[in-house]
Amino acid sequence: MTAHLTSPDGTPASRFAFGTMQFGGRADKVASAAMYNACRQAGLNHFDTAWVYTDGQSEEILGDLIKEERDRLIIASKVGYSGGAGAANLQAQFDTSRKRLKLDCIDILYLHRFDAETPLQQILEWFAARKEAGEIRYLGLSNFAAWQVMKAQMLGVQFGLTADILQPMYSLVKRQAEVEILPMCTDQGIAIAPYSPLGGGLLTGKYAAGDGQGRLSEDERYNSRYGQDWMRQAAADLARLAQDHQVHPATLAVAWAAAHPANPMPIISARNAEQLAPSLAALEFDMDAELYAEISGLSPRPAPATDRLEEQE
Ligand SMILES: NC(=O)c1ccc[n+]([C@@H]2O[C@H](COP(=O)([O-])OP(=O)(O)OC[C@H]3O[C@@H](n4cnc5c(N)ncnc54)[C@H](OP(=O)(O)O)[C@@H]3O)[C@@H](O)[C@H]2O)c1
């Protein structure tokens, strides 16, 4: 059974979340507001940010946009990407995030990445205290391996704390989560909000002709993350399939990520409302089993954790 997250007024989490990593960066305040409004009109109530995004602008802008309807929303932020997961750093970033968001309580607080230098027990003790004080409602973990999540589940028992939601990378060209993360979440009743369902823009098809402009041509980190030839090929093949179905490749990519049996809630994003439209359209797209299998066949399926390839169904 997957965990059911709700807003403070009891509204269940929407099928997709929206990520505000571009707010205050590639999206100015006007473009950010237009995307926020488009999401609300489409029924999204779950918004994702982080202490580390755009020098705080992402949280500031989101904080301004949500003021009038805070209780109808699920707001997620993340701490501990930089500076480690020691309590002092987590507390300082959390306090800053709350100030920027203008919130006493952040619904979902993620540890942005695993920190091998800080005992996990101490980290969980800090999160448990925030939950106890009503300053967060859900514990989130991002970029964790499955064994790290299960270690947290085990150590959390003493604080009555379990992971409520995970945020892994997941798309047609980043499928590692299928091996252990997604089945583990189903088993543990943990909700899943996967990020980068478009592979940072690769799966829109805009790089297929070799002259596409965007994050992958502007940001070396993303270019190397999505630079392998087979990934480019999968994106080109998806674009061709999308043309056959007379739909935008982004719609197929997001709908595919959402269609995994573990029921993930992809975090969609864009730099403006026009770009966002095909990702939002995935909410209405009917992905039948045949098309799901066809898209799945466009990229290599990761090997099972047991390495017994001959027994993969
Ligand atoms: N936990 C973590 O470590 C982590 C890491 C990354 C992201 N996230 C979260 O997940 C959210 C989504 O991640 P993401 O931005 O990487 O998602 P994504 O959906 O893979 O990529 C979105 C990007 O693709 C491009 N794009 C989108 N629609 C397009 C269209 N119709 N035509 C052309 N290009 C289009 C835009 O970039 P360009 O226009 O610049 O090409 C846009 O910013 C973030 O906002 C953040 O909240 C979390």
Tab-separated table of C-alpha atoms and ligand atoms in Angstrom:
chain	number	residue	atom	x	y	z
A	1	MET	CA	0.000	0.000	0.000
A	2	THR	CA	1.431	3.361	-1.037
A	3	ALA	CA	1.354	6.139	1.538
A	4	HIS	CA	-1.343	8.721	0.931
A	5	LEU	CA	-0.060	12.222	1.362
A	6	THR	CA	-2.513	15.048	1.882
A	7	SER	CA	-2.417	18.824	2.168
A	8	PRO	CA	-3.196	20.327	5.615
A	9	ASP	CA	-6.881	20.611	4.626
A	10	GLY	CA	-6.966	16.900	3.771
A	11	THR	CA	-6.796	17.082	-0.043
A	12	PRO	CA	-4.931	14.059	-1.447
A	13	ALA	CA	-1.658	14.715	-3.288
A	14	SER	CA	-2.176	15.368	-6.979
A	15	ARG	CA	-1.043	12.786	-9.542
A	16	PHE	CA	2.014	14.946	-10.470
A	17	ALA	CA	4.092	17.450	-8.524
A	18	PHE	CA	5.666	20.608	-9.944
A	19	GLY	CA	9.350	21.406	-9.376
A	20	THR	CA	10.405	25.020	-8.908
A	21	MET	CA	14.155	24.601	-9.471
A	22	GLN	CA	13.945	27.131	-12.340
A	23	PHE	CA	12.105	29.817	-10.288
A	24	GLY	CA	14.417	32.830	-10.001
A	25	GLY	CA	16.835	31.269	-12.482
A	26	ARG	CA	15.714	30.471	-16.025
A	27	ALA	CA	12.162	31.487	-15.036
A	28	ASP	CA	11.678	35.055	-13.774
A	29	LYS	CA	8.822	35.976	-11.395
A	30	VAL	CA	6.297	36.438	-14.194
A	31	ALA	CA	7.115	33.121	-15.890
A	32	SER	CA	7.145	31.400	-12.485
A	33	ALA	CA	3.685	32.740	-11.620
A	34	ALA	CA	2.339	31.668	-15.017
A	35	MET	CA	3.596	28.103	-14.455
A	36	TYR	CA	2.234	28.028	-10.902
A	37	ASN	CA	-1.199	29.140	-12.153
A	38	ALA	CA	-1.174	26.597	-14.991
A	39	CYS	CA	-0.399	23.854	-12.456
A	40	ARG	CA	-3.181	24.947	-10.124
A	41	GLN	CA	-5.646	25.070	-13.006
A	42	ALA	CA	-4.636	21.522	-13.944
A	43	GLY	CA	-5.284	20.395	-10.352
A	44	LEU	CA	-1.710	20.090	-9.067
A	45	ASN	CA	-1.367	20.781	-5.342
A	46	HIS	CA	2.162	19.470	-4.685
A	47	PHE	CA	5.127	21.848	-5.188
A	48	ASP	CA	8.784	20.999	-4.761
A	49	THR	CA	11.727	23.281	-3.944
A	50	ALA	CA	15.017	23.121	-2.017
A	51	TRP	CA	17.189	25.283	0.194
A	52	VAL	CA	19.927	25.049	-2.412
A	53	TYR	CA	17.940	26.205	-5.492
A	54	THR	CA	18.716	29.566	-7.154
A	55	ASP	CA	20.290	31.105	-4.036
A	56	GLY	CA	16.967	31.000	-2.225
A	57	GLN	CA	14.955	32.663	-5.011
A	58	SER	CA	13.023	29.465	-5.707
A	59	GLU	CA	11.749	29.298	-2.117
A	60	GLU	CA	11.104	33.081	-1.972
A	61	ILE	CA	9.028	33.115	-5.160
A	62	LEU	CA	7.113	29.953	-4.238
A	63	GLY	CA	6.464	31.409	-0.766
A	64	ASP	CA	4.830	34.489	-2.354
A	65	LEU	CA	2.695	32.427	-4.734
A	66	ILE	CA	1.213	30.049	-2.157
A	67	LYS	CA	0.184	32.631	0.472
A	68	GLU	CA	-3.531	32.754	-0.326
A	69	GLU	CA	-4.119	29.006	-0.395
A	70	ARG	CA	-1.431	27.444	1.729
A	71	ASP	CA	-3.681	24.872	3.425
A	72	ARG	CA	-4.767	23.437	0.097
A	73	LEU	CA	-1.159	22.680	-0.868
A	74	ILE	CA	1.625	20.209	-0.150
A	75	ILE	CA	4.920	22.082	-0.040
A	76	ALA	CA	8.181	20.160	-0.144
A	77	SER	CA	11.684	21.462	0.434
A	78	LYS	CA	15.076	19.855	0.964
A	79	VAL	CA	18.024	20.429	3.236
A	80	GLY	CA	21.514	19.007	3.529
A	81	TYR	CA	22.653	19.008	-0.098
A	82	SER	CA	25.628	21.150	0.876
A	83	GLY	CA	27.286	21.410	4.261
A	84	GLY	CA	26.502	17.852	5.363
A	85	ALA	CA	23.636	16.482	7.439
A	86	GLY	CA	24.861	17.499	10.888
A	87	ALA	CA	22.051	18.890	13.064
A	88	ALA	CA	23.407	22.464	13.095
A	89	ASN	CA	23.532	22.652	9.294
A	90	LEU	CA	20.114	21.026	8.852
A	91	GLN	CA	18.594	23.400	11.422
A	92	ALA	CA	20.146	26.515	9.853
A	93	GLN	CA	18.971	25.574	6.353
A	94	PHE	CA	15.510	24.540	7.592
A	95	ASP	CA	15.039	27.846	9.452
A	96	THR	CA	16.122	29.793	6.368
A	97	SER	CA	13.800	27.756	4.146
A	98	ARG	CA	10.831	28.386	6.429
A	99	LYS	CA	11.565	32.115	6.432
A	100	ARG	CA	11.823	32.251	2.627
A	101	LEU	CA	8.666	30.171	2.174
A	102	LYS	CA	6.919	32.167	4.913
A	103	LEU	CA	5.794	28.892	6.514
A	104	ASP	CA	5.947	27.573	10.083
A	105	CYS	CA	5.459	24.032	8.811
A	106	ILE	CA	6.965	22.572	5.640
A	107	ASP	CA	4.783	19.609	4.662
A	108	ILE	CA	7.523	17.398	3.248
A	109	LEU	CA	11.128	17.929	4.293
A	110	TYR	CA	13.671	15.852	2.384
A	111	LEU	CA	17.209	15.072	3.286
A	112	HIS	CA	18.579	16.065	-0.141
A	113	ARG	CA	21.228	13.340	-0.205
A	114	PHE	CA	22.750	10.636	1.946
A	115	ASP	CA	25.617	11.795	4.151
A	116	ALA	CA	28.022	8.986	5.004
A	117	GLU	CA	29.929	11.241	7.439
A	118	THR	CA	27.038	11.832	9.841
A	119	PRO	CA	25.490	8.943	11.799
A	120	LEU	CA	22.054	8.299	10.310
A	121	GLN	CA	20.623	7.871	13.810
A	122	GLN	CA	21.501	11.495	14.659
A	123	ILE	CA	19.980	12.716	11.401
A	124	LEU	CA	16.741	10.828	12.083
A	125	GLU	CA	16.612	12.126	15.638
A	126	TRP	CA	16.673	15.667	14.232
A	127	PHE	CA	13.870	14.890	11.744
A	128	ALA	CA	11.818	13.159	14.452
A	129	ALA	CA	12.067	16.260	16.653
A	130	ARG	CA	10.850	18.482	13.789
A	131	LYS	CA	7.873	16.172	13.228
A	132	GLU	CA	7.111	16.031	16.943
A	133	ALA	CA	7.127	19.852	17.063
A	134	GLY	CA	4.704	20.018	14.091
A	135	GLU	CA	7.314	21.794	11.951
A	136	ILE	CA	7.222	19.120	9.256
A	137	ARG	CA	4.482	16.613	8.378
A	138	TYR	CA	6.342	14.060	6.250
A	139	LEU	CA	9.912	12.738	6.149
A	140	GLY	CA	11.390	12.615	2.666
A	141	LEU	CA	14.659	11.099	1.434
A	142	SER	CA	16.227	12.004	-1.892
A	143	ASN	CA	19.020	10.398	-3.906
A	144	PHE	CA	19.219	7.511	-1.433
A	145	ALA	CA	20.142	3.935	-2.375
A	146	ALA	CA	17.636	1.287	-1.287
A	147	TRP	CA	19.922	-0.056	1.463
A	148	GLN	CA	20.259	3.469	2.868
A	149	VAL	CA	16.462	3.826	2.981
A	150	MET	CA	16.064	0.466	4.716
A	151	LYS	CA	18.761	1.440	7.225
A	152	ALA	CA	16.743	4.589	7.945
A	153	GLN	CA	13.572	2.496	8.334
A	154	MET	CA	15.367	0.291	10.855
A	155	LEU	CA	16.969	3.119	12.857
A	156	GLY	CA	13.813	5.205	12.724
A	157	VAL	CA	11.858	2.662	14.783
A	158	GLN	CA	13.286	4.028	18.032
A	159	PHE	CA	11.869	7.483	17.163
A	160	GLY	CA	8.601	6.195	15.715
A	161	LEU	CA	9.766	7.618	12.384
A	162	THR	CA	9.456	6.060	8.921
A	163	ALA	CA	10.194	7.473	5.479
A	164	ASP	CA	6.992	8.866	3.972
A	165	ILE	CA	8.239	9.740	0.486
A	166	LEU	CA	11.307	9.206	-1.690
A	167	GLN	CA	12.615	11.440	-4.440
A	168	PRO	CA	14.780	9.423	-6.853
A	169	MET	CA	15.897	10.361	-10.360
A	170	TYR	CA	13.708	8.443	-12.838
A	171	SER	CA	13.061	8.641	-16.564
A	172	LEU	CA	13.225	6.509	-19.698
A	173	VAL	CA	16.998	7.102	-19.767
A	174	LYS	CA	17.601	6.772	-15.982
A	175	ARG	CA	15.928	3.521	-14.933
A	176	GLN	CA	18.064	2.361	-12.015
A	177	ALA	CA	15.146	3.060	-9.615
A	178	GLU	CA	13.227	0.164	-11.194
A	179	VAL	CA	15.641	-2.360	-9.728
A	180	GLU	CA	15.217	-1.766	-5.999
A	181	ILE	CA	13.847	1.708	-5.178
A	182	LEU	CA	10.386	1.400	-6.751
A	183	PRO	CA	9.612	-2.160	-5.536
A	184	MET	CA	10.935	-1.219	-2.088
A	185	CYS	CA	8.577	1.766	-1.928
A	186	THR	CA	5.617	-0.458	-2.793
A	187	ASP	CA	6.670	-2.923	-0.105
A	188	GLN	CA	7.260	-0.245	2.534
A	189	GLY	CA	4.250	1.934	1.695
A	190	ILE	CA	6.482	4.879	0.776
A	191	ALA	CA	5.227	7.459	-1.734
A	192	ILE	CA	7.462	8.273	-4.719
A	193	ALA	CA	8.039	11.638	-6.395
A	194	PRO	CA	10.648	10.972	-9.089
A	195	TYR	CA	12.555	13.915	-10.529
A	196	SER	CA	13.736	14.777	-14.064
A	197	PRO	CA	11.087	12.753	-15.959
A	198	LEU	CA	12.272	14.484	-19.177
A	199	GLY	CA	15.946	13.764	-18.544
A	200	GLY	CA	16.549	17.503	-18.053
A	201	GLY	CA	14.917	18.180	-21.456
A	202	LEU	CA	16.527	15.366	-23.499
A	203	LEU	CA	13.214	13.505	-23.861
A	204	THR	CA	11.471	16.485	-25.448
A	205	GLY	CA	13.314	15.476	-28.631
A	206	LYS	CA	14.820	18.948	-29.094
A	207	TYR	CA	18.406	17.686	-29.151
A	208	ALA	CA	17.738	14.977	-31.770
A	209	ALA	CA	18.836	17.144	-34.722
A	210	GLY	CA	22.076	18.014	-32.934
A	211	ASP	CA	21.439	21.753	-32.538
A	212	GLY	CA	18.942	21.851	-29.639
A	213	GLN	CA	19.280	24.662	-27.098
A	214	GLY	CA	18.581	24.276	-23.403
A	215	ARG	CA	19.917	22.915	-20.146
A	216	LEU	CA	21.923	20.128	-21.764
A	217	SER	CA	23.757	22.565	-24.039
A	218	GLU	CA	24.156	25.143	-21.244
A	219	ASP	CA	25.082	23.013	-18.217
A	220	GLU	CA	28.053	20.649	-18.412
A	221	ARG	CA	26.805	18.610	-15.439
A	222	TYR	CA	23.524	17.817	-17.207
A	223	ASN	CA	25.260	17.315	-20.551
A	224	SER	CA	27.459	14.608	-19.063
A	225	ARG	CA	24.515	13.087	-17.121
A	226	TYR	CA	22.552	12.618	-20.353
A	227	GLY	CA	25.350	12.562	-22.927
A	228	GLN	CA	25.606	8.871	-23.781
A	229	ASP	CA	24.844	7.864	-27.356
A	230	TRP	CA	22.175	5.320	-26.406
A	231	MET	CA	20.317	8.004	-24.423
A	232	ARG	CA	20.295	10.332	-27.443
A	233	GLN	CA	19.057	7.416	-29.549
A	234	ALA	CA	16.258	6.611	-27.080
A	235	ALA	CA	15.192	10.278	-27.169
A	236	ALA	CA	15.153	10.298	-30.980
A	237	ASP	CA	13.140	7.047	-31.029
A	238	LEU	CA	10.668	8.439	-28.493
A	239	ALA	CA	10.240	11.549	-30.650
A	240	ARG	CA	9.445	9.374	-33.675
A	241	LEU	CA	6.943	7.323	-31.685
A	242	ALA	CA	5.343	10.539	-30.414
A	243	GLN	CA	4.947	11.746	-33.982
A	244	ASP	CA	3.153	8.492	-34.890
A	245	HIS	CA	0.761	9.090	-31.984
A	246	GLN	CA	0.437	12.811	-32.762
A	247	VAL	CA	1.471	13.797	-29.289
A	248	HIS	CA	4.436	15.757	-27.856
A	249	PRO	CA	7.404	13.560	-26.792
A	250	ALA	CA	7.331	15.212	-23.343
A	251	THR	CA	3.753	13.997	-22.871
A	252	LEU	CA	4.821	10.423	-23.574
A	253	ALA	CA	7.920	10.692	-21.361
A	254	VAL	CA	6.000	11.996	-18.337
A	255	ALA	CA	3.070	9.622	-18.833
A	256	TRP	CA	5.535	6.718	-19.080
A	257	ALA	CA	7.261	7.665	-15.799
A	258	ALA	CA	3.874	7.939	-14.077
A	259	ALA	CA	2.669	4.592	-15.449
A	260	HIS	CA	5.087	2.396	-13.488
A	261	PRO	CA	3.099	-0.021	-11.280
A	262	ALA	CA	4.612	1.562	-8.135
A	263	ASN	CA	2.461	4.616	-8.967
A	264	PRO	CA	5.122	7.357	-8.883
A	265	MET	CA	4.071	11.035	-8.927
A	266	PRO	CA	6.569	12.608	-11.349
A	267	ILE	CA	7.871	16.089	-10.551
A	268	ILE	CA	7.378	17.972	-13.812
A	269	SER	CA	9.070	21.245	-14.661
A	270	ALA	CA	9.840	23.801	-17.354
A	271	ARG	CA	11.217	27.304	-17.881
A	272	ASN	CA	7.871	28.763	-19.024
A	273	ALA	CA	4.168	27.878	-19.312
A	274	GLU	CA	4.436	27.060	-23.011
A	275	GLN	CA	7.087	24.413	-22.319
A	276	LEU	CA	5.060	23.092	-19.406
A	277	ALA	CA	1.894	22.425	-21.415
A	278	PRO	CA	2.913	19.023	-22.909
A	279	SER	CA	4.048	17.751	-19.483
A	280	LEU	CA	0.720	18.789	-17.946
A	281	ALA	CA	-1.049	17.105	-20.873
A	282	ALA	CA	0.361	13.798	-19.621
A	283	LEU	CA	-2.246	13.991	-16.807
A	284	GLU	CA	-4.933	13.228	-19.380
A	285	PHE	CA	-2.922	10.890	-21.596
A	286	ASP	CA	-4.208	7.341	-21.671
A	287	MET	CA	-1.098	5.108	-21.644
A	288	ASP	CA	-2.287	1.604	-22.556
A	289	ALA	CA	-0.211	-1.500	-21.785
A	290	GLU	CA	0.914	-1.902	-25.385
A	291	LEU	CA	2.291	1.621	-25.682
A	292	TYR	CA	3.874	1.362	-22.227
A	293	ALA	CA	5.727	-1.778	-23.337
A	294	GLU	CA	6.751	-0.155	-26.620
A	295	ILE	CA	8.217	2.897	-24.875
A	296	SER	CA	9.913	0.687	-22.256
A	297	GLY	CA	11.606	-1.122	-25.142
A	298	LEU	CA	13.321	2.070	-26.331
A	299	SER	CA	15.972	1.971	-23.577
A	300	PRO	CA	17.836	-0.839	-21.818
A	301	ARG	CA	16.045	-2.365	-18.865
A	302	PRO	CA	18.455	-2.388	-15.884
A	303	ALA	CA	19.740	-5.758	-14.698
A	304	PRO	CA	18.061	-7.301	-11.627
A	305	ALA	CA	19.749	-6.792	-8.248
A	306	THR	CA	20.474	-10.514	-8.028
A	307	ASP	CA	22.291	-10.461	-11.408
A	308	ARG	CA	20.379	-13.599	-12.477
A	309	LEU	CA	19.692	-12.206	-15.928
A	310	GLU	CA	18.326	-15.491	-17.266
A	311	GLU	CA	15.474	-15.312	-14.733
A	312	GLN	CA	14.318	-11.772	-15.625
A	313	GLU	CA	10.686	-12.061	-16.727
B	1	LIG	N1	16.270	15.764	-5.573
B	1	LIG	C1	17.125	16.169	-6.479
B	1	LIG	O1	18.345	15.981	-6.353
B	1	LIG	C2	16.579	16.852	-7.716
B	1	LIG	C3	17.397	17.042	-8.851
B	1	LIG	C4	16.838	17.656	-9.983
B	1	LIG	C5	15.511	18.089	-9.956
B	1	LIG	N2	14.753	17.927	-8.839
B	1	LIG	C6	13.354	18.396	-8.774
B	1	LIG	O2	12.625	17.903	-9.881
B	1	LIG	C7	12.104	18.982	-10.645
B	1	LIG	C8	12.106	18.600	-12.082
B	1	LIG	O3	13.444	18.299	-12.503
B	1	LIG	P1	13.957	18.705	-13.944
B	1	LIG	O4	13.773	20.173	-14.151
B	1	LIG	O5	15.311	18.123	-14.094
B	1	LIG	O6	12.852	17.919	-14.850
B	1	LIG	P2	12.799	17.526	-16.373
B	1	LIG	O7	11.346	17.441	-16.676
B	1	LIG	O8	13.647	16.342	-16.651
B	1	LIG	O9	13.449	18.757	-17.162
B	1	LIG	C9	12.775	19.980	-17.254
B	1	LIG	C10	13.498	20.839	-18.294
B	1	LIG	O10	13.307	20.303	-19.604
B	1	LIG	C11	13.191	21.373	-20.534
B	1	LIG	N3	11.826	21.299	-21.089
B	1	LIG	C12	10.679	20.996	-20.449
B	1	LIG	N4	9.625	21.017	-21.283
B	1	LIG	C13	10.106	21.337	-22.497
B	1	LIG	C14	9.511	21.508	-23.782
B	1	LIG	N5	8.196	21.364	-23.948
B	1	LIG	N6	10.315	21.839	-24.820
B	1	LIG	C15	11.642	21.978	-24.659
B	1	LIG	N7	12.274	21.828	-23.461
B	1	LIG	C16	11.516	21.524	-22.386
B	1	LIG	C17	13.399	22.674	-19.755
B	1	LIG	O11	14.797	22.979	-19.702
B	1	LIG	P3	15.563	23.899	-20.787
B	1	LIG	O12	14.568	24.798	-21.451
B	1	LIG	O13	16.583	24.623	-20.015
B	1	LIG	O14	16.173	22.927	-21.744
B	1	LIG	C18	12.966	22.263	-18.354
B	1	LIG	O15	13.492	23.073	-17.339
B	1	LIG	C19	12.986	20.188	-10.274
B	1	LIG	O16	12.330	21.421	-10.473
B	1	LIG	C20	13.239	19.919	-8.816
B	1	LIG	O17	12.130	20.335	-8.053
B	1	LIG	C21	15.272	17.302	-7.733
